[in-house]
CSV table of C-alpha atoms in Angstrom, one decimal:
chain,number,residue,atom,x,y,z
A,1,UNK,CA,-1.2,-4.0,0.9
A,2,UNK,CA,-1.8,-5.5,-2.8
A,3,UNK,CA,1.0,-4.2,-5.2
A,4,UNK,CA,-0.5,-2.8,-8.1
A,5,UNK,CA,1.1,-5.0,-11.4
A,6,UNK,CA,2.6,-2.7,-14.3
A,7,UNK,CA,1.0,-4.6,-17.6
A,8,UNK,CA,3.1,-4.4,-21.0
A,9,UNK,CA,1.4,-5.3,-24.5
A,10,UNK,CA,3.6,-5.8,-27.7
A,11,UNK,CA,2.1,-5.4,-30.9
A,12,UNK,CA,3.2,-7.4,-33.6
A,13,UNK,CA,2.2,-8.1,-37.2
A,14,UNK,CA,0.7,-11.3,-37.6
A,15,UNK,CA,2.9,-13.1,-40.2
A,16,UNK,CA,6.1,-11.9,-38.0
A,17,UNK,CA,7.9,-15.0,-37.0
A,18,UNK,CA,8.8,-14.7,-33.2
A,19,UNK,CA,12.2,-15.3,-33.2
A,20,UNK,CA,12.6,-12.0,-35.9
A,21,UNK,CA,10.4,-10.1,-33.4
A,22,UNK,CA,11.8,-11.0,-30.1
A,23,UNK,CA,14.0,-8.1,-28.5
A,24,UNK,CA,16.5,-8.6,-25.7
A,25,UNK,CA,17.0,-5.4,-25.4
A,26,UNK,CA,12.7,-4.9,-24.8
A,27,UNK,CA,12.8,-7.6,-22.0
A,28,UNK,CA,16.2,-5.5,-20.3
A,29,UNK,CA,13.7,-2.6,-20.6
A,30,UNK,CA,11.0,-4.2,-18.7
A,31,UNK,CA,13.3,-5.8,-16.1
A,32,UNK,CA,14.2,-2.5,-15.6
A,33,UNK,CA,10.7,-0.5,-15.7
A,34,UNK,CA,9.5,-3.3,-13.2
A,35,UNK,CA,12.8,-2.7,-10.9
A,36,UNK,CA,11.8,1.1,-11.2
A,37,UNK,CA,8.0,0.6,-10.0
A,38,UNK,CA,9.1,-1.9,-7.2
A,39,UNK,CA,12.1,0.5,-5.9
A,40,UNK,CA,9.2,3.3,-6.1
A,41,UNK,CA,7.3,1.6,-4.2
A,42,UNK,CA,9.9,1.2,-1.0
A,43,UNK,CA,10.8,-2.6,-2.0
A,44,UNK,CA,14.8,-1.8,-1.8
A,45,UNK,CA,16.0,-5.5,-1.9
A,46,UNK,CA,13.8,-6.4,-5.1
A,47,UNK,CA,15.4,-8.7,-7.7
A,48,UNK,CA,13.7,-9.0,-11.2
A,49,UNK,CA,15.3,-11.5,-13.6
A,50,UNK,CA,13.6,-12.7,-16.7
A,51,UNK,CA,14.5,-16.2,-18.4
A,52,UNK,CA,15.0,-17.4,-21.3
A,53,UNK,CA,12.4,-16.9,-23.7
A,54,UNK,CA,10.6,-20.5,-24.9
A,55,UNK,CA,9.6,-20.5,-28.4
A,56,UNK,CA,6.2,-22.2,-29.6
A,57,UNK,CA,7.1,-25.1,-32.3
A,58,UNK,CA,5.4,-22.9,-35.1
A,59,UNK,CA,7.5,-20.0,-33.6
A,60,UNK,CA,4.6,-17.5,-34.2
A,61,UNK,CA,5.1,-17.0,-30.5
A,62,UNK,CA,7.3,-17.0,-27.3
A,63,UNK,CA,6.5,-16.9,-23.7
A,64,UNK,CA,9.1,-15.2,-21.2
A,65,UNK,CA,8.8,-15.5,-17.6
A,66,UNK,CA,10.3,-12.5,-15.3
A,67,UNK,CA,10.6,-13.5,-12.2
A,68,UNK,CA,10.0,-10.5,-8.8
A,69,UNK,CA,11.3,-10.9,-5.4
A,70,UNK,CA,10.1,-8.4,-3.9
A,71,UNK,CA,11.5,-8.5,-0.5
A,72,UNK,CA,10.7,-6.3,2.3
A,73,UNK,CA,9.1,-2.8,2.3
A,74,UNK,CA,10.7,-0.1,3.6
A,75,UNK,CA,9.0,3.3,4.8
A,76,UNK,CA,10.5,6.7,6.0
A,77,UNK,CA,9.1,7.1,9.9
A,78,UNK,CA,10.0,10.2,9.7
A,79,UNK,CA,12.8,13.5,9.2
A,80,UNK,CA,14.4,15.4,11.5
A,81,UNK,CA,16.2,18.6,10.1
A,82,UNK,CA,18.8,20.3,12.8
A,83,UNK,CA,20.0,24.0,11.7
């Protein structure tokens, strides 16, 4: 079964220089959000790390790479309830 990808889009003013817009704390966020929707999805073992970002030379923009290993999925057979 095909995992469906969360997207993200940042908006940014066009002068902004990427270094002033880039946020640490935004790419903690996503590793997070993406831990969230893989946990969610029964993926227990999942590890999400994001590098370091890598700045163009005119530093109008940045690429950051998060890496997923997803690991195994896990589903509930079933519940049995004594009482």
């Amino acid at each position: 079964t095909a995992v469906p990808e969360p997207r993200a889009f940042f908006l940014f003013p066009e002068d902004a220089d990427a270094r002033e817009m880039y946020a640490d704390r935004a790419v903690r966020a996503g590793v997070s959000a993406l831990t969230d929707h893989y946990l969610g999805l029964g993926y227990l073992d999942v590890a999400v790390e994001a590098r370091e970002p890598v700045f163009s030379d005119d530093r109008r923009t940045a690429d950051v790479t998060i890496d997923v290993r997803q690991g195994p999925r896990y589903a509930v057979r079933g519940i049995h309830i004594e009482g």
